[in-house]
PDB file of C-alpha atoms in Angstrom:
ATOM      1  CA  ILE A   1      48.284  31.130 -32.555  1.00 71.00           C
ATOM      2  CA  VAL A   2      47.145  27.658 -33.558  1.00 69.00           C
ATOM      3  CA  PHE A   3      50.657  26.770 -34.699  1.00 67.00           C
ATOM      4  CA  ILE A   4      52.149  27.876 -31.359  1.00 69.00           C
ATOM      5  CA  TYR A   5      49.571  25.834 -29.467  1.00 62.00           C
ATOM      6  CA  TYR A   6      50.417  22.789 -31.627  1.00 67.00           C
ATOM      7  CA  LEU A   7      54.099  23.158 -30.813  1.00 65.00           C
ATOM      8  CA  ILE A   8      53.453  23.403 -27.073  1.00 68.00           C
ATOM      9  CA  VAL A   9      51.163  20.385 -27.023  1.00 62.00           C
ATOM     10  CA  SER A  10      53.378  18.254 -29.233  1.00 64.00           C
ATOM     11  CA  LYS A  11      56.450  18.893 -27.076  1.00 62.00           C
ATOM     12  CA  THR A  12      54.660  18.155 -23.763  1.00 57.00           C
ATOM     13  CA  LYS A  13      53.265  14.790 -24.772  1.00 52.00           C
ATOM     14  CA  THR A  14      54.836  11.844 -23.077  1.00 55.00           C
ATOM     15  CA  PRO A  15      54.748   8.486 -24.735  1.00 56.00           C
ATOM     16  CA  ILE A  16      51.935   6.250 -23.530  1.00 53.00           C
ATOM     17  CA  GLN A  17      53.213   3.114 -21.917  1.00 57.00           C
ATOM     18  CA  PRO A  18      51.240  -0.098 -22.081  1.00 56.00           C
ATOM     19  CA  PRO A  19      49.678  -1.203 -18.760  1.00 57.00           C
ATOM     20  CA  GLN A  20      51.703  -3.501 -16.566  1.00 59.00           C
ATOM     21  CA  ASP A  21      50.488  -7.074 -16.273  1.00 59.00           C
ATOM     22  CA  ILE A  22      48.222  -7.549 -13.265  1.00 57.00           C
ATOM     23  CA  ILE A  23      49.460 -10.277 -10.989  1.00 58.00           C
ATOM     24  CA  PRO A  24      46.933 -11.712  -8.539  1.00 57.00           C
ATOM     25  CA  THR A  25      48.037 -11.813  -4.938  1.00 57.00           C
ATOM     26  CA  SER A  26      45.908 -14.831  -4.086  1.00 56.00           C
ATOM     27  CA  THR A  27      44.753 -17.786  -6.086  1.00 56.00           C
ATOM     28  CA  LYS A  28      41.922 -18.706  -3.691  1.00 56.00           C
ATOM     29  CA  PRO A  29      38.469 -18.054  -5.112  1.00 54.00           C
ATOM     30  CA  THR A  30      36.410 -15.663  -3.051  1.00 53.00           C
ATOM     31  CA  SER A  31      32.816 -16.440  -2.168  1.00 53.00           C
ATOM     32  CA  ILE A  32      30.041 -14.129  -1.099  1.00 53.00           C
ATOM     33  CA  THR A  33      27.285 -15.327   1.190  1.00 51.00           C
ATOM     34  CA  ILE A  34      24.002 -13.538   0.613  1.00 48.00           C
ATOM     35  CA  PRO A  35      21.631 -13.860   3.558  1.00 45.00           C
ATOM     36  CA  SER A  36      18.066 -14.858   2.830  1.00 44.00           C
ATOM     37  CA  PRO A  37      15.414 -12.099   2.785  1.00 44.00           C
ATOM     38  CA  THR A  38      13.914 -13.618   5.945  1.00 43.00           C
ATOM     39  CA  LEU A  39      17.142 -12.996   7.866  1.00 42.00           C
ATOM     40  CA  ILE A  40      17.338  -9.424   6.595  1.00 44.00           C
ATOM     41  CA  LEU A  41      13.692  -8.465   6.941  1.00 52.00           C
ATOM     42  CA  GLY A  42      12.451 -10.765   9.716  1.00 60.00           C
ATOM     43  CA  LYS A  43       9.727 -13.399   9.531  1.00 70.00           C
ATOM     44  CA  GLN A  44       7.374 -13.275   6.591  1.00 87.00           C
ATOM     45  CA  LEU A  45       4.241 -13.908   8.662  1.00 89.00           C
ATOM     46  CA  LYS A  46       0.922 -14.252   6.899  1.00 90.00           C
ATOM     47  CA  VAL A  47      -2.530 -15.640   7.559  1.00 94.00           C
ATOM     48  CA  ILE A  48      -3.109 -19.015   5.909  1.00 95.00           C
ATOM     49  CA  ASP A  49      -6.514 -19.970   7.358  1.00 97.00           C
ATOM     50  CA  ILE A  50      -9.285 -18.411   9.441  1.00 97.00           C
ATOM     51  CA  ASN A  51     -12.440 -19.609  11.155  1.00 97.00           C
ATOM     52  CA  PRO A  52     -15.066 -18.342  10.526  1.00 97.00           C
ATOM     53  CA  LYS A  53     -14.169 -18.007   6.833  1.00 97.00           C
ATOM     54  CA  ASN A  54     -13.823 -14.591   5.193  1.00 97.00           C
ATOM     55  CA  GLU A  55     -17.224 -13.042   4.331  1.00 96.00           C
ATOM     56  CA  GLN A  56     -19.064 -15.871   6.114  1.00 96.00           C
ATOM     57  CA  THR A  57     -22.633 -15.068   7.157  1.00 95.00           C
ATOM     58  CA  LEU A  58     -24.851 -16.385   9.937  1.00 96.00           C
ATOM     59  CA  VAL A  59     -21.903 -16.632  12.330  1.00 97.00           C
ATOM     60  CA  PRO A  60     -23.073 -17.551  15.881  1.00 96.00           C
ATOM     61  CA  LEU A  61     -23.054 -14.704  18.403  1.00 96.00           C
ATOM     62  CA  ASP A  62     -20.785 -16.666  20.768  1.00 96.00           C
ATOM     63  CA  THR A  63     -18.176 -17.547  18.147  1.00 96.00           C
ATOM     64  CA  LYS A  64     -14.406 -17.560  18.639  1.00 96.00           C
ATOM     65  CA  LEU A  65     -12.040 -16.431  15.890  1.00 97.00           C
ATOM     66  CA  VAL A  66      -9.200 -18.807  15.087  1.00 97.00           C
ATOM     67  CA  ILE A  67      -6.474 -17.331  12.885  1.00 97.00           C
ATOM     68  CA  LEU A  68      -3.789 -19.728  11.626  1.00 97.00           C
ATOM     69  CA  LEU A  69      -0.446 -18.233  10.548  1.00 94.00           C
ATOM     70  CA  ASN A  70       2.323 -19.800   8.483  1.00 93.00           C
ATOM     71  CA  ASP A  71       4.876 -19.747  11.327  1.00 92.00           C
ATOM     72  CA  VAL A  72       5.052 -19.696  15.107  1.00 93.00           C
ATOM     73  CA  PHE A  73       4.948 -16.178  16.555  1.00 92.00           C
ATOM     74  CA  THR A  74       5.010 -14.188  19.777  1.00 91.00           C
ATOM     75  CA  ASP A  75       2.451 -11.779  21.173  1.00 91.00           C
ATOM     76  CA  GLU A  76       4.542  -8.792  20.003  1.00 92.00           C
ATOM     77  CA  GLU A  77       4.673 -10.023  16.396  1.00 92.00           C
ATOM     78  CA  VAL A  78       0.917  -9.885  15.730  1.00 94.00           C
ATOM     79  CA  THR A  79      -1.696  -7.211  16.441  1.00 95.00           C
ATOM     80  CA  PHE A  80      -5.448  -7.700  16.122  1.00 96.00           C
ATOM     81  CA  SER A  81      -8.168  -5.067  15.792  1.00 96.00           C
ATOM     82  CA  ILE A  82     -11.896  -5.382  15.110  1.00 96.00           C
ATOM     83  CA  GLY A  83     -14.742  -3.060  14.270  1.00 95.00           C
ATOM     84  CA  PRO A  84     -17.326  -2.415  15.458  1.00 95.00           C
ATOM     85  CA  SER A  85     -15.364  -2.463  18.663  1.00 94.00           C
ATOM     86  CA  VAL A  86     -15.894  -5.381  21.023  1.00 95.00           C
ATOM     87  CA  ASN A  87     -13.841  -6.481  24.042  1.00 96.00           C
ATOM     88  CA  PHE A  88     -11.868  -9.678  23.582  1.00 97.00           C
ATOM     89  CA  THR A  89      -9.054 -11.793  24.969  1.00 97.00           C
ATOM     90  CA  ARG A  90      -6.352 -13.299  22.808  1.00 96.00           C
ATOM     91  CA  GLN A  91      -4.468 -16.529  23.205  1.00 97.00           C
ATOM     92  CA  ILE A  92      -1.597 -17.993  21.179  1.00 96.00           C
ATOM     93  CA  GLN A  93      -1.705 -21.739  20.505  1.00 95.00           C
ATOM     94  CA  ASP A  94       1.312 -22.839  18.414  1.00 93.00           C
ATOM     95  CA  LYS A  95       0.710 -21.109  15.024  1.00 95.00           C
ATOM     96  CA  SER A  96      -2.833 -19.966  15.882  1.00 96.00           C
ATOM     97  CA  LEU A  97      -4.205 -16.782  17.378  1.00 97.00           C
ATOM     98  CA  VAL A  98      -7.503 -17.458  19.166  1.00 97.00           C
ATOM     99  CA  ILE A  99      -9.778 -14.477  19.807  1.00 97.00           C
ATOM    100  CA  THR A 100     -12.493 -14.979  22.442  1.00 97.00           C
ATOM    101  CA  PHE A 101     -15.057 -12.203  22.778  1.00 97.00           C
ATOM    102  CA  ASN A 102     -15.943 -11.121  26.324  1.00 96.00           C
ATOM    103  CA  GLN A 103     -19.600 -10.601  25.402  1.00 95.00           C
ATOM    104  CA  SER A 104     -22.038 -11.839  22.786  1.00 95.00           C
ATOM    105  CA  LEU A 105     -21.647 -10.227  19.408  1.00 96.00           C
ATOM    106  CA  THR A 106     -24.440  -8.012  18.057  1.00 94.00           C
ATOM    107  CA  PRO A 107     -26.960  -9.865  15.839  1.00 95.00           C
ATOM    108  CA  GLY A 108     -26.931  -9.135  12.095  1.00 94.00           C
ATOM    109  CA  THR A 109     -23.722  -7.104  12.238  1.00 94.00           C
ATOM    110  CA  LEU A 110     -20.879  -7.007   9.743  1.00 95.00           C
ATOM    111  CA  TYR A 111     -17.553  -7.239  11.616  1.00 96.00           C
ATOM    112  CA  THR A 112     -14.211  -6.411  10.009  1.00 97.00           C
ATOM    113  CA  TYR A 113     -10.958  -7.408  11.647  1.00 97.00           C
ATOM    114  CA  THR A 114      -7.351  -6.748  10.705  1.00 96.00           C
ATOM    115  CA  ILE A 115      -4.191  -8.688  11.478  1.00 96.00           C
ATOM    116  CA  LYS A 116      -0.969  -6.643  11.401  1.00 95.00           C
ATOM    117  CA  PHE A 117       2.645  -7.750  11.692  1.00 92.00           C
ATOM    118  CA  PRO A 118       4.618  -4.816  13.200  1.00 90.00           C
ATOM    119  CA  ASN A 119       8.049  -6.519  13.081  1.00 84.00           C
ATOM    120  CA  SER A 120       7.613  -8.118   9.673  1.00 82.00           C
ATOM    121  CA  PRO A 121       7.640  -6.879   6.091  1.00 84.00           C
ATOM    122  CA  SER A 122       4.305  -8.678   5.605  1.00 82.00           C
ATOM    123  CA  LEU A 123       1.307  -6.513   4.817  1.00 87.00           C
ATOM    124  CA  PRO A 124      -1.747  -6.314   7.110  1.00 92.00           C
ATOM    125  CA  GLN A 125      -4.622  -8.612   6.209  1.00 94.00           C
ATOM    126  CA  SER A 126      -8.329  -7.816   6.727  1.00 96.00           C
ATOM    127  CA  PHE A 127     -11.318 -10.154   6.884  1.00 97.00           C
ATOM    128  CA  THR A 128     -15.078  -9.841   7.469  1.00 97.00           C
ATOM    129  CA  PHE A 129     -17.942 -11.917   8.808  1.00 97.00           C
ATOM    130  CA  THR A 130     -21.607 -11.231   9.555  1.00 96.00           C
ATOM    131  CA  THR A 131     -23.326 -12.509  12.692  1.00 96.00           C
ATOM    132  CA  ALA A 132     -26.616 -14.398  12.690  1.00 94.00           C
ATOM    133  CA  GLY A 133     -29.845 -12.598  13.476  1.00 89.00           C
ATOM    134  CA  PRO A 134     -31.859  -9.742  12.080  1.00 86.00           C
ATOM    135  CA  THR A 135     -29.949  -6.824  10.614  1.00 75.00           C
ATOM    136  CA  GLN A 136     -30.431  -3.672  12.640  1.00 65.00           C
ATOM    137  CA  ARG A 137     -31.879  -0.885  10.559  1.00 64.00           C
ATOM    138  CA  PHE A 138     -31.377   2.717  11.421  1.00 60.00           C
ATOM    139  CA  LEU A 139     -34.105   4.877   9.930  1.00 59.00           C
ATOM    140  CA  PRO A 140     -33.641   8.641   9.671  1.00 62.00           C
ATOM    141  CA  ASN A 141     -35.910  10.928  11.673  1.00 61.00           C
ATOM    142  CA  THR A 142     -38.466  12.191   9.144  1.00 62.00           C
ATOM    143  CA  PHE A 143     -40.659  14.005  11.679  1.00 62.00           C
ATOM    144  CA  PRO A 144     -40.853  17.654  10.518  1.00 64.00           C
ATOM    145  CA  GLY A 145     -41.008  19.181  13.986  1.00 61.00           C
ATOM    146  CA  GLU A 146     -38.993  19.023  17.149  1.00 64.00           C
ATOM    147  CA  VAL A 147     -38.903  15.810  19.091  1.00 55.00           C
ATOM    148  CA  GLU A 148     -40.159  16.143  22.671  1.00 54.00           C
TER     149      GLU A 148
END
């Protein structure tokens, strides 16, 4: 059986021909333009300075937040949130986002705010500050009976 297989295979082989020379159709070099990541992904917005500074204490109760970004931006390109919640208005001035609170901040309170960039590959950035004044202490109710 092996001999018969050898005969069949040996008779069906065709001689291998060397490859034909490849002739280029054009002699012009081709160039590829790779767009920058900014064009593909959008602006790379990020916070470069803030006032008050991150983790600053004794911040006045009537303070304004000034957040400086690395590039000009529109209202849709930056979102701002703060906790504990407080009403505010926002204004864009060139590369700065100015946050003005509609009421005095609470004394002795740690505030955390976050800047997000919905149309950008940049990551959100969070910062904190603590207002001036005595810290409010919340003591648990240790009275053993019902409160009237």
